[in-house]
């Protein structure tokens, strides 16, 4: 059986084109950003939490172009509400990646 980090090493996140195609084929997917993000990236994100520094690998698991695209789909629901002044997710990722992993998984 593969270890958590071996699974992460083999992980290939969906590309921006794949994510856009899913949105076109299933408009319902846009109703809940956090559920969608967890569905697409949840397993690798959980794996990241087992590591000492999830921010080191976060961009590999959730590419910033994908997150920026997703953020554009839900401009209100992707704002942090934990004292970050409503910083959009695709900007917050650059500064608070480990906190955002925790935000979406808790």
PDB file of N, CA and C in Angstrom:
ATOM      1  N   UNK A   1       0.832  -1.179   0.000  1.00  0.00           N
ATOM      2  CA  UNK A   1       0.000   0.000   0.000  1.00  0.00           C
ATOM      3  C   UNK A   1       0.882   1.251   0.000  1.00  0.00           C
ATOM      4  N   UNK A   2       0.469   2.247  -0.781  1.00  0.00           N
ATOM      5  CA  UNK A   2       1.255   3.469  -0.884  1.00  0.00           C
ATOM      6  C   UNK A   2       1.106   4.321   0.370  1.00  0.00           C
ATOM      7  N   UNK A   3       2.191   4.991   0.738  1.00  0.00           N
ATOM      8  CA  UNK A   3       2.108   5.932   1.855  1.00  0.00           C
ATOM      9  C   UNK A   3       1.397   7.199   1.375  1.00  0.00           C
ATOM     10  N   UNK A   4       1.003   8.025   2.330  1.00  0.00           N
ATOM     11  CA  UNK A   4       0.323   9.272   1.996  1.00  0.00           C
ATOM     12  C   UNK A   4       1.186  10.143   1.085  1.00  0.00           C
ATOM     13  N   UNK A   5       2.478  10.188   1.388  1.00  0.00           N
ATOM     14  CA  UNK A   5       3.343  11.055   0.578  1.00  0.00           C
ATOM     15  C   UNK A   5       3.587  10.461  -0.802  1.00  0.00           C
ATOM     16  N   UNK A   6       3.599   9.137  -0.924  1.00  0.00           N
ATOM     17  CA  UNK A   6       3.723   8.519  -2.249  1.00  0.00           C
ATOM     18  C   UNK A   6       2.486   8.824  -3.094  1.00  0.00           C
ATOM     19  N   UNK A   7       1.320   8.811  -2.458  1.00  0.00           N
ATOM     20  CA  UNK A   7       0.094   9.169  -3.177  1.00  0.00           C
ATOM     21  C   UNK A   7       0.191  10.615  -3.656  1.00  0.00           C
ATOM     22  N   UNK A   8       0.652  11.494  -2.786  1.00  0.00           N
ATOM     23  CA  UNK A   8       0.779  12.900  -3.140  1.00  0.00           C
ATOM     24  C   UNK A   8       1.777  13.084  -4.286  1.00  0.00           C
ATOM     25  N   UNK A   9       2.878  12.341  -4.236  1.00  0.00           N
ATOM     26  CA  UNK A   9       3.882  12.453  -5.295  1.00  0.00           C
ATOM     27  C   UNK A   9       3.314  12.066  -6.659  1.00  0.00           C
ATOM     28  N   UNK A  10       2.371  11.146  -6.684  1.00  0.00           N
ATOM     29  CA  UNK A  10       1.778  10.681  -7.947  1.00  0.00           C
ATOM     30  C   UNK A  10       0.576  11.510  -8.375  1.00  0.00           C
ATOM     31  N   UNK A  11       0.110  12.398  -7.499  1.00  0.00           N
ATOM     32  CA  UNK A  11      -1.084  13.200  -7.765  1.00  0.00           C
ATOM     33  C   UNK A  11      -0.855  14.148  -8.938  1.00  0.00           C
ATOM     34  N   UNK A  12      -1.781  14.132  -9.864  1.00  0.00           N
ATOM     35  CA  UNK A  12      -1.785  15.104 -10.945  1.00  0.00           C
ATOM     36  C   UNK A  12      -3.108  15.844 -10.876  1.00  0.00           C
ATOM     37  N   UNK A  13      -3.092  17.107 -10.454  1.00  0.00           N
ATOM     38  CA  UNK A  13      -4.355  17.827 -10.279  1.00  0.00           C
ATOM     39  C   UNK A  13      -5.043  18.066 -11.614  1.00  0.00           C
ATOM     40  N   UNK A  14      -6.365  18.180 -11.590  1.00  0.00           N
ATOM     41  CA  UNK A  14      -7.067  18.522 -12.817  1.00  0.00           C
ATOM     42  C   UNK A  14      -6.559  19.861 -13.357  1.00  0.00           C
ATOM     43  N   UNK A  15      -6.410  19.933 -14.669  1.00  0.00           N
ATOM     44  CA  UNK A  15      -5.940  21.173 -15.287  1.00  0.00           C
ATOM     45  C   UNK A  15      -7.068  22.193 -15.338  1.00  0.00           C
ATOM     46  N   UNK A  16      -6.712  23.421 -15.654  1.00  0.00           N
ATOM     47  CA  UNK A  16      -7.716  24.467 -15.790  1.00  0.00           C
ATOM     48  C   UNK A  16      -8.738  24.087 -16.859  1.00  0.00           C
ATOM     49  N   UNK A  17      -8.292  23.520 -17.968  1.00  0.00           N
ATOM     50  CA  UNK A  17      -9.220  23.101 -19.030  1.00  0.00           C
ATOM     51  C   UNK A  17     -10.212  22.055 -18.523  1.00  0.00           C
ATOM     52  N   UNK A  18      -9.715  21.103 -17.734  1.00  0.00           N
ATOM     53  CA  UNK A  18     -10.600  20.069 -17.188  1.00  0.00           C
ATOM     54  C   UNK A  18     -11.631  20.663 -16.232  1.00  0.00           C
ATOM     55  N   UNK A  19     -11.188  21.595 -15.398  1.00  0.00           N
ATOM     56  CA  UNK A  19     -12.099  22.218 -14.443  1.00  0.00           C
ATOM     57  C   UNK A  19     -13.161  23.030 -15.184  1.00  0.00           C
ATOM     58  N   UNK A  20     -12.737  23.767 -16.219  1.00  0.00           N
ATOM     59  CA  UNK A  20     -13.696  24.552 -17.001  1.00  0.00           C
ATOM     60  C   UNK A  20     -14.702  23.636 -17.700  1.00  0.00           C
ATOM     61  N   UNK A  21     -14.235  22.509 -18.202  1.00  0.00           N
ATOM     62  CA  UNK A  21     -15.123  21.562 -18.883  1.00  0.00           C
ATOM     63  C   UNK A  21     -16.160  21.002 -17.916  1.00  0.00           C
ATOM     64  N   UNK A  22     -15.760  20.726 -16.693  1.00  0.00           N
ATOM     65  CA  UNK A  22     -16.700  20.225 -15.688  1.00  0.00           C
ATOM     66  C   UNK A  22     -17.770  21.277 -15.422  1.00  0.00           C
ATOM     67  N   UNK A  23     -17.367  22.517 -15.304  1.00  0.00           N
ATOM     68  CA  UNK A  23     -18.323  23.592 -15.054  1.00  0.00           C
ATOM     69  C   UNK A  23     -19.321  23.755 -16.187  1.00  0.00           C
ATOM     70  N   UNK A  24     -18.854  23.560 -17.416  1.00  0.00           N
ATOM     71  CA  UNK A  24     -19.756  23.683 -18.566  1.00  0.00           C
ATOM     72  C   UNK A  24     -20.728  22.512 -18.633  1.00  0.00           C
ATOM     73  N   UNK A  25     -20.263  21.341 -18.249  1.00  0.00           N
ATOM     74  CA  UNK A  25     -21.117  20.156 -18.346  1.00  0.00           C
ATOM     75  C   UNK A  25     -22.068  20.027 -17.159  1.00  0.00           C
ATOM     76  N   UNK A  26     -21.718  20.640 -16.029  1.00  0.00           N
ATOM     77  CA  UNK A  26     -22.548  20.528 -14.827  1.00  0.00           C
ATOM     78  C   UNK A  26     -22.625  21.877 -14.115  1.00  0.00           C
ATOM     79  N   UNK A  27     -23.541  22.757 -14.551  1.00  0.00           N
ATOM     80  CA  UNK A  27     -23.638  24.089 -13.941  1.00  0.00           C
ATOM     81  C   UNK A  27     -23.911  24.047 -12.440  1.00  0.00           C
ATOM     82  N   UNK A  28     -24.515  22.963 -11.955  1.00  0.00           N
ATOM     83  CA  UNK A  28     -24.808  22.851 -10.526  1.00  0.00           C
ATOM     84  C   UNK A  28     -23.536  22.867  -9.682  1.00  0.00           C
ATOM     85  N   UNK A  29     -22.413  22.497 -10.288  1.00  0.00           N
ATOM     86  CA  UNK A  29     -21.165  22.398  -9.538  1.00  0.00           C
ATOM     87  C   UNK A  29     -20.741  23.759  -8.986  1.00  0.00           C
ATOM     88  N   UNK A  30     -21.210  24.832  -9.612  1.00  0.00           N
ATOM     89  CA  UNK A  30     -20.779  26.155  -9.173  1.00  0.00           C
ATOM     90  C   UNK A  30     -21.514  26.646  -7.933  1.00  0.00           C
ATOM     91  N   UNK A  31     -22.490  25.894  -7.445  1.00  0.00           N
ATOM     92  CA  UNK A  31     -23.287  26.378  -6.316  1.00  0.00           C
ATOM     93  C   UNK A  31     -22.529  26.392  -5.000  1.00  0.00           C
ATOM     94  N   UNK A  32     -21.538  25.561  -4.865  1.00  0.00           N
ATOM     95  CA  UNK A  32     -20.825  25.497  -3.596  1.00  0.00           C
ATOM     96  C   UNK A  32     -19.329  25.360  -3.836  1.00  0.00           C
ATOM     97  N   UNK A  33     -18.622  26.444  -3.668  1.00  0.00           N
ATOM     98  CA  UNK A  33     -17.186  26.453  -3.935  1.00  0.00           C
ATOM     99  C   UNK A  33     -16.433  25.472  -3.048  1.00  0.00           C
ATOM    100  N   UNK A  34     -16.714  25.508  -1.760  1.00  0.00           N
ATOM    101  CA  UNK A  34     -15.926  24.679  -0.855  1.00  0.00           C
ATOM    102  C   UNK A  34     -16.185  23.200  -1.098  1.00  0.00           C
ATOM    103  N   UNK A  35     -17.442  22.825  -1.377  1.00  0.00           N
ATOM    104  CA  UNK A  35     -17.719  21.418  -1.661  1.00  0.00           C
ATOM    105  C   UNK A  35     -17.045  20.978  -2.953  1.00  0.00           C
ATOM    106  N   UNK A  36     -17.071  21.851  -3.945  1.00  0.00           N
ATOM    107  CA  UNK A  36     -16.432  21.517  -5.221  1.00  0.00           C
ATOM    108  C   UNK A  36     -14.926  21.370  -5.045  1.00  0.00           C
ATOM    109  N   UNK A  37     -14.333  22.339  -4.361  1.00  0.00           N
ATOM    110  CA  UNK A  37     -12.885  22.274  -4.158  1.00  0.00           C
ATOM    111  C   UNK A  37     -12.509  21.019  -3.395  1.00  0.00           C
ATOM    112  N   UNK A  38     -13.292  20.682  -2.374  1.00  0.00           N
ATOM    113  CA  UNK A  38     -12.992  19.480  -1.602  1.00  0.00           C
ATOM    114  C   UNK A  38     -13.156  18.232  -2.463  1.00  0.00           C
ATOM    115  N   UNK A  39     -14.207  18.210  -3.292  1.00  0.00           N
ATOM    116  CA  UNK A  39     -14.428  17.041  -4.141  1.00  0.00           C
ATOM    117  C   UNK A  39     -13.279  16.850  -5.125  1.00  0.00           C
ATOM    118  N   UNK A  40     -12.813  17.939  -5.706  1.00  0.00           N
ATOM    119  CA  UNK A  40     -11.754  17.853  -6.714  1.00  0.00           C
ATOM    120  C   UNK A  40     -10.384  17.604  -6.090  1.00  0.00           C
ATOM    121  N   UNK A  41     -10.150  18.200  -4.920  1.00  0.00           N
ATOM    122  CA  UNK A  41      -8.803  18.198  -4.357  1.00  0.00           C
ATOM    123  C   UNK A  41      -8.722  17.646  -2.938  1.00  0.00           C
ATOM    124  N   UNK A  42      -9.854  17.184  -2.419  1.00  0.00           N
ATOM    125  CA  UNK A  42      -9.919  16.826  -1.004  1.00  0.00           C
ATOM    126  C   UNK A  42      -8.930  15.775  -0.551  1.00  0.00           C
ATOM    127  N   UNK A  43      -8.803  14.698  -1.302  1.00  0.00           N
ATOM    128  CA  UNK A  43      -7.905  13.628  -0.871  1.00  0.00           C
ATOM    129  C   UNK A  43      -6.459  14.106  -0.776  1.00  0.00           C
ATOM    130  N   UNK A  44      -5.934  14.773  -1.803  1.00  0.00           N
ATOM    131  CA  UNK A  44      -4.570  15.284  -1.674  1.00  0.00           C
ATOM    132  C   UNK A  44      -4.428  16.344  -0.594  1.00  0.00           C
ATOM    133  N   UNK A  45      -5.464  17.152  -0.388  1.00  0.00           N
ATOM    134  CA  UNK A  45      -5.383  18.141   0.680  1.00  0.00           C
ATOM    135  C   UNK A  45      -5.295  17.461   2.034  1.00  0.00           C
ATOM    136  N   UNK A  46      -6.071  16.398   2.207  1.00  0.00           N
ATOM    137  CA  UNK A  46      -5.991  15.641   3.450  1.00  0.00           C
ATOM    138  C   UNK A  46      -4.587  15.075   3.626  1.00  0.00           C
ATOM    139  N   UNK A  47      -4.017  14.604   2.536  1.00  0.00           N
ATOM    140  CA  UNK A  47      -2.653  14.080   2.586  1.00  0.00           C
ATOM    141  C   UNK A  47      -1.683  15.166   3.017  1.00  0.00           C
ATOM    142  N   UNK A  48      -1.872  16.373   2.490  1.00  0.00           N
ATOM    143  CA  UNK A  48      -0.987  17.473   2.846  1.00  0.00           C
ATOM    144  C   UNK A  48      -1.002  17.747   4.337  1.00  0.00           C
ATOM    145  N   UNK A  49      -2.162  17.597   4.945  1.00  0.00           N
ATOM    146  CA  UNK A  49      -2.274  17.903   6.362  1.00  0.00           C
ATOM    147  C   UNK A  49      -1.458  16.953   7.220  1.00  0.00           C
ATOM    148  N   UNK A  50      -1.083  15.808   6.661  1.00  0.00           N
ATOM    149  CA  UNK A  50      -0.261  14.875   7.416  1.00  0.00           C
ATOM    150  C   UNK A  50       1.205  15.294   7.420  1.00  0.00           C
ATOM    151  N   UNK A  51       1.567  16.221   6.515  1.00  0.00           N
ATOM    152  CA  UNK A  51       2.945  16.682   6.435  1.00  0.00           C
ATOM    153  C   UNK A  51       3.218  17.791   7.425  1.00  0.00           C
ATOM    154  N   UNK A  52       4.492  18.146   7.533  1.00  0.00           N
ATOM    155  CA  UNK A  52       4.865  19.180   8.488  1.00  0.00           C
ATOM    156  C   UNK A  52       4.565  20.574   7.959  1.00  0.00           C
ATOM    157  N   UNK A  53       4.682  20.790   6.652  1.00  0.00           N
ATOM    158  CA  UNK A  53       4.472  22.122   6.089  1.00  0.00           C
ATOM    159  C   UNK A  53       3.649  22.023   4.820  1.00  0.00           C
ATOM    160  N   UNK A  54       2.313  22.026   4.953  1.00  0.00           N
ATOM    161  CA  UNK A  54       1.467  21.865   3.785  1.00  0.00           C
ATOM    162  C   UNK A  54       1.666  22.939   2.738  1.00  0.00           C
ATOM    163  N   UNK A  55       2.077  24.145   3.128  1.00  0.00           N
ATOM    164  CA  UNK A  55       2.210  25.215   2.153  1.00  0.00           C
ATOM    165  C   UNK A  55       3.275  24.911   1.105  1.00  0.00           C
ATOM    166  N   UNK A  56       4.238  24.059   1.448  1.00  0.00           N
ATOM    167  CA  UNK A  56       5.281  23.716   0.477  1.00  0.00           C
ATOM    168  C   UNK A  56       4.719  23.021  -0.751  1.00  0.00           C
ATOM    169  N   UNK A  57       3.649  22.253  -0.586  1.00  0.00           N
ATOM    170  CA  UNK A  57       3.112  21.459  -1.682  1.00  0.00           C
ATOM    171  C   UNK A  57       1.757  21.964  -2.183  1.00  0.00           C
ATOM    172  N   UNK A  58       1.226  23.026  -1.578  1.00  0.00           N
ATOM    173  CA  UNK A  58      -0.151  23.405  -1.867  1.00  0.00           C
ATOM    174  C   UNK A  58      -0.363  23.736  -3.337  1.00  0.00           C
ATOM    175  N   UNK A  59       0.549  24.499  -3.939  1.00  0.00           N
ATOM    176  CA  UNK A  59       0.364  24.889  -5.335  1.00  0.00           C
ATOM    177  C   UNK A  59       0.411  23.684  -6.259  1.00  0.00           C
ATOM    178  N   UNK A  60       1.114  22.659  -5.867  1.00  0.00           N
ATOM    179  CA  UNK A  60       1.148  21.442  -6.681  1.00  0.00           C
ATOM    180  C   UNK A  60      -0.205  20.731  -6.655  1.00  0.00           C
ATOM    181  N   UNK A  61      -0.884  20.804  -5.523  1.00  0.00           N
ATOM    182  CA  UNK A  61      -2.171  20.135  -5.381  1.00  0.00           C
ATOM    183  C   UNK A  61      -3.296  20.970  -5.982  1.00  0.00           C
ATOM    184  N   UNK A  62      -3.285  22.260  -5.725  1.00  0.00           N
ATOM    185  CA  UNK A  62      -4.307  23.157  -6.271  1.00  0.00           C
ATOM    186  C   UNK A  62      -3.596  24.261  -7.041  1.00  0.00           C
ATOM    187  N   UNK A  63      -3.424  24.085  -8.351  1.00  0.00           N
ATOM    188  CA  UNK A  63      -2.701  25.085  -9.149  1.00  0.00           C
ATOM    189  C   UNK A  63      -3.368  26.457  -9.052  1.00  0.00           C
ATOM    190  N   UNK A  64      -2.555  27.500  -8.981  1.00  0.00           N
ATOM    191  CA  UNK A  64      -3.097  28.831  -8.784  1.00  0.00           C
ATOM    192  C   UNK A  64      -3.993  29.282  -9.936  1.00  0.00           C
ATOM    193  N   UNK A  65      -3.722  28.835 -11.180  1.00  0.00           N
ATOM    194  CA  UNK A  65      -4.605  29.246 -12.269  1.00  0.00           C
ATOM    195  C   UNK A  65      -5.989  28.630 -12.100  1.00  0.00           C
ATOM    196  N   UNK A  66      -6.054  27.407 -11.578  1.00  0.00           N
ATOM    197  CA  UNK A  66      -7.339  26.769 -11.317  1.00  0.00           C
ATOM    198  C   UNK A  66      -8.062  27.503 -10.194  1.00  0.00           C
ATOM    199  N   UNK A  67      -7.346  27.818  -9.129  1.00  0.00           N
ATOM    200  CA  UNK A  67      -7.972  28.496  -8.003  1.00  0.00           C
ATOM    201  C   UNK A  67      -8.456  29.883  -8.418  1.00  0.00           C
ATOM    202  N   UNK A  68      -7.678  30.585  -9.220  1.00  0.00           N
ATOM    203  CA  UNK A  68      -8.103  31.907  -9.685  1.00  0.00           C
ATOM    204  C   UNK A  68      -9.374  31.796 -10.523  1.00  0.00           C
ATOM    205  N   UNK A  69      -9.444  30.782 -11.370  1.00  0.00           N
ATOM    206  CA  UNK A  69     -10.643  30.558 -12.175  1.00  0.00           C
ATOM    207  C   UNK A  69     -11.842  30.253 -11.282  1.00  0.00           C
ATOM    208  N   UNK A  70     -11.652  29.368 -10.327  1.00  0.00           N
ATOM    209  CA  UNK A  70     -12.737  29.025  -9.418  1.00  0.00           C
ATOM    210  C   UNK A  70     -13.170  30.251  -8.611  1.00  0.00           C
ATOM    211  N   UNK A  71     -12.199  31.048  -8.198  1.00  0.00           N
ATOM    212  CA  UNK A  71     -12.522  32.250  -7.433  1.00  0.00           C
ATOM    213  C   UNK A  71     -13.387  33.199  -8.254  1.00  0.00           C
ATOM    214  N   UNK A  72     -13.144  33.265  -9.549  1.00  0.00           N
ATOM    215  CA  UNK A  72     -13.966  34.118 -10.408  1.00  0.00           C
ATOM    216  C   UNK A  72     -15.400  33.610 -10.502  1.00  0.00           C
ATOM    217  N   UNK A  73     -15.608  32.309 -10.309  1.00  0.00           N
ATOM    218  CA  UNK A  73     -16.953  31.748 -10.392  1.00  0.00           C
ATOM    219  C   UNK A  73     -17.787  32.097  -9.162  1.00  0.00           C
ATOM    220  N   UNK A  74     -17.124  32.243  -8.022  1.00  0.00           N
ATOM    221  CA  UNK A  74     -17.828  32.547  -6.779  1.00  0.00           C
ATOM    222  C   UNK A  74     -17.165  33.723  -6.072  1.00  0.00           C
ATOM    223  N   UNK A  75     -17.296  34.925  -6.602  1.00  0.00           N
ATOM    224  CA  UNK A  75     -16.566  36.051  -5.997  1.00  0.00           C
ATOM    225  C   UNK A  75     -16.924  36.328  -4.553  1.00  0.00           C
ATOM    226  N   UNK A  76     -18.149  35.999  -4.118  1.00  0.00           N
ATOM    227  CA  UNK A  76     -18.510  36.267  -2.727  1.00  0.00           C
ATOM    228  C   UNK A  76     -18.141  35.111  -1.814  1.00  0.00           C
ATOM    229  N   UNK A  77     -18.360  33.890  -2.274  1.00  0.00           N
ATOM    230  CA  UNK A  77     -18.177  32.758  -1.369  1.00  0.00           C
ATOM    231  C   UNK A  77     -16.720  32.368  -1.182  1.00  0.00           C
ATOM    232  N   UNK A  78     -15.818  32.924  -1.976  1.00  0.00           N
ATOM    233  CA  UNK A  78     -14.420  32.529  -1.819  1.00  0.00           C
ATOM    234  C   UNK A  78     -13.634  33.506  -0.964  1.00  0.00           C
ATOM    235  N   UNK A  79     -14.308  34.457  -0.334  1.00  0.00           N
ATOM    236  CA  UNK A  79     -13.600  35.399   0.518  1.00  0.00           C
ATOM    237  C   UNK A  79     -13.420  34.803   1.912  1.00  0.00           C
ATOM    238  N   UNK A  80     -12.261  35.004   2.446  1.00  0.00           N
ATOM    239  CA  UNK A  80     -12.003  34.546   3.798  1.00  0.00           C
ATOM    240  C   UNK A  80     -12.799  35.419   4.763  1.00  0.00           C
ATOM    241  N   UNK A  81     -13.349  34.825   5.792  1.00  0.00           N
ATOM    242  CA  UNK A  81     -14.102  35.584   6.778  1.00  0.00           C
ATOM    243  C   UNK A  81     -13.498  35.378   8.163  1.00  0.00           C
ATOM    244  N   UNK A  82     -12.222  35.128   8.204  1.00  0.00           N
ATOM    245  CA  UNK A  82     -11.589  34.864   9.499  1.00  0.00           C
ATOM    246  C   UNK A  82     -10.551  35.937   9.820  1.00  0.00           C
ATOM    247  N   UNK A  83     -10.924  37.190   9.587  1.00  0.00           N
ATOM    248  CA  UNK A  83     -10.014  38.268   9.953  1.00  0.00           C
ATOM    249  C   UNK A  83      -9.076  38.685   8.848  1.00  0.00           C
ATOM    250  N   UNK A  84      -9.274  38.182   7.657  1.00  0.00           N
ATOM    251  CA  UNK A  84      -8.402  38.547   6.542  1.00  0.00           C
ATOM    252  C   UNK A  84      -9.009  39.667   5.700  1.00  0.00           C
ATOM    253  N   UNK A  85     -10.101  40.246   6.160  1.00  0.00           N
ATOM    254  CA  UNK A  85     -10.690  41.366   5.448  1.00  0.00           C
ATOM    255  C   UNK A  85     -11.295  40.986   4.111  1.00  0.00           C
ATOM    256  N   UNK A  86     -11.787  39.770   3.980  1.00  0.00           N
ATOM    257  CA  UNK A  86     -12.415  39.361   2.735  1.00  0.00           C
ATOM    258  C   UNK A  86     -11.424  39.205   1.588  1.00  0.00           C
ATOM    259  N   UNK A  87     -10.209  38.821   1.879  1.00  0.00           N
ATOM    260  CA  UNK A  87      -9.200  38.635   0.839  1.00  0.00           C
ATOM    261  C   UNK A  87      -9.623  37.500  -0.082  1.00  0.00           C
ATOM    262  N   UNK A  88      -9.704  37.744  -1.401  1.00  0.00           N
ATOM    263  CA  UNK A  88     -10.102  36.672  -2.321  1.00  0.00           C
ATOM    264  C   UNK A  88      -9.158  35.480  -2.217  1.00  0.00           C
ATOM    265  N   UNK A  89      -9.712  34.301  -2.395  1.00  0.00           N
ATOM    266  CA  UNK A  89      -8.933  33.080  -2.199  1.00  0.00           C
ATOM    267  C   UNK A  89      -7.680  33.047  -3.059  1.00  0.00           C
ATOM    268  N   UNK A  90      -7.787  33.440  -4.336  1.00  0.00           N
ATOM    269  CA  UNK A  90      -6.617  33.296  -5.201  1.00  0.00           C
ATOM    270  C   UNK A  90      -5.489  34.236  -4.792  1.00  0.00           C
ATOM    271  N   UNK A  91      -5.797  35.312  -4.070  1.00  0.00           N
ATOM    272  CA  UNK A  91      -4.746  36.162  -3.519  1.00  0.00           C
ATOM    273  C   UNK A  91      -4.296  35.644  -2.161  1.00  0.00           C
ATOM    274  N   UNK A  92      -5.277  35.224  -1.364  1.00  0.00           N
ATOM    275  CA  UNK A  92      -4.954  34.721  -0.027  1.00  0.00           C
ATOM    276  C   UNK A  92      -4.047  33.505  -0.091  1.00  0.00           C
ATOM    277  N   UNK A  93      -4.212  32.702  -1.147  1.00  0.00           N
ATOM    278  CA  UNK A  93      -3.386  31.503  -1.285  1.00  0.00           C
ATOM    279  C   UNK A  93      -1.910  31.819  -1.214  1.00  0.00           C
ATOM    280  N   UNK A  94      -1.529  32.953  -1.753  1.00  0.00           N
ATOM    281  CA  UNK A  94      -0.110  33.276  -1.812  1.00  0.00           C
ATOM    282  C   UNK A  94       0.470  33.593  -0.445  1.00  0.00           C
ATOM    283  N   UNK A  95      -0.423  33.973   0.496  1.00  0.00           N
ATOM    284  CA  UNK A  95       0.060  34.399   1.803  1.00  0.00           C
ATOM    285  C   UNK A  95      -0.343  33.476   2.940  1.00  0.00           C
ATOM    286  N   UNK A  96      -1.444  32.747   2.761  1.00  0.00           N
ATOM    287  CA  UNK A  96      -2.005  31.969   3.867  1.00  0.00           C
ATOM    288  C   UNK A  96      -2.391  30.574   3.407  1.00  0.00           C
ATOM    289  N   UNK A  97      -1.563  29.945   2.597  1.00  0.00           N
ATOM    290  CA  UNK A  97      -1.948  28.659   2.006  1.00  0.00           C
ATOM    291  C   UNK A  97      -2.251  27.598   3.055  1.00  0.00           C
ATOM    292  N   UNK A  98      -1.450  27.519   4.087  1.00  0.00           N
ATOM    293  CA  UNK A  98      -1.707  26.493   5.098  1.00  0.00           C
ATOM    294  C   UNK A  98      -2.996  26.777   5.858  1.00  0.00           C
ATOM    295  N   UNK A  99      -3.285  28.052   6.120  1.00  0.00           N
ATOM    296  CA  UNK A  99      -4.534  28.398   6.798  1.00  0.00           C
ATOM    297  C   UNK A  99      -5.731  28.084   5.914  1.00  0.00           C
ATOM    298  N   UNK A 100      -5.593  28.267   4.613  1.00  0.00           N
ATOM    299  CA  UNK A 100      -6.712  28.017   3.707  1.00  0.00           C
ATOM    300  C   UNK A 100      -6.983  26.524   3.585  1.00  0.00           C
ATOM    301  N   UNK A 101      -5.944  25.720   3.591  1.00  0.00           N
ATOM    302  CA  UNK A 101      -6.163  24.270   3.622  1.00  0.00           C
ATOM    303  C   UNK A 101      -7.018  23.936   4.836  1.00  0.00           C
ATOM    304  N   UNK A 102      -6.638  24.470   5.978  1.00  0.00           N
ATOM    305  CA  UNK A 102      -7.377  24.210   7.208  1.00  0.00           C
ATOM    306  C   UNK A 102      -8.801  24.754   7.111  1.00  0.00           C
ATOM    307  N   UNK A 103      -8.960  25.931   6.531  1.00  0.00           N
ATOM    308  CA  UNK A 103     -10.274  26.568   6.389  1.00  0.00           C
ATOM    309  C   UNK A 103     -11.238  25.674   5.618  1.00  0.00           C
ATOM    310  N   UNK A 104     -10.786  25.079   4.529  1.00  0.00           N
ATOM    311  CA  UNK A 104     -11.685  24.284   3.711  1.00  0.00           C
ATOM    312  C   UNK A 104     -11.908  22.876   4.246  1.00  0.00           C
ATOM    313  N   UNK A 105     -11.058  22.418   5.120  1.00  0.00           N
ATOM    314  CA  UNK A 105     -11.221  21.058   5.620  1.00  0.00           C
ATOM    315  C   UNK A 105     -11.835  20.996   7.006  1.00  0.00           C
ATOM    316  N   UNK A 106     -12.131  22.135   7.587  1.00  0.00           N
ATOM    317  CA  UNK A 106     -12.731  22.151   8.925  1.00  0.00           C
ATOM    318  C   UNK A 106     -14.051  22.885   8.927  1.00  0.00           C
TER     319      UNK A 106
END
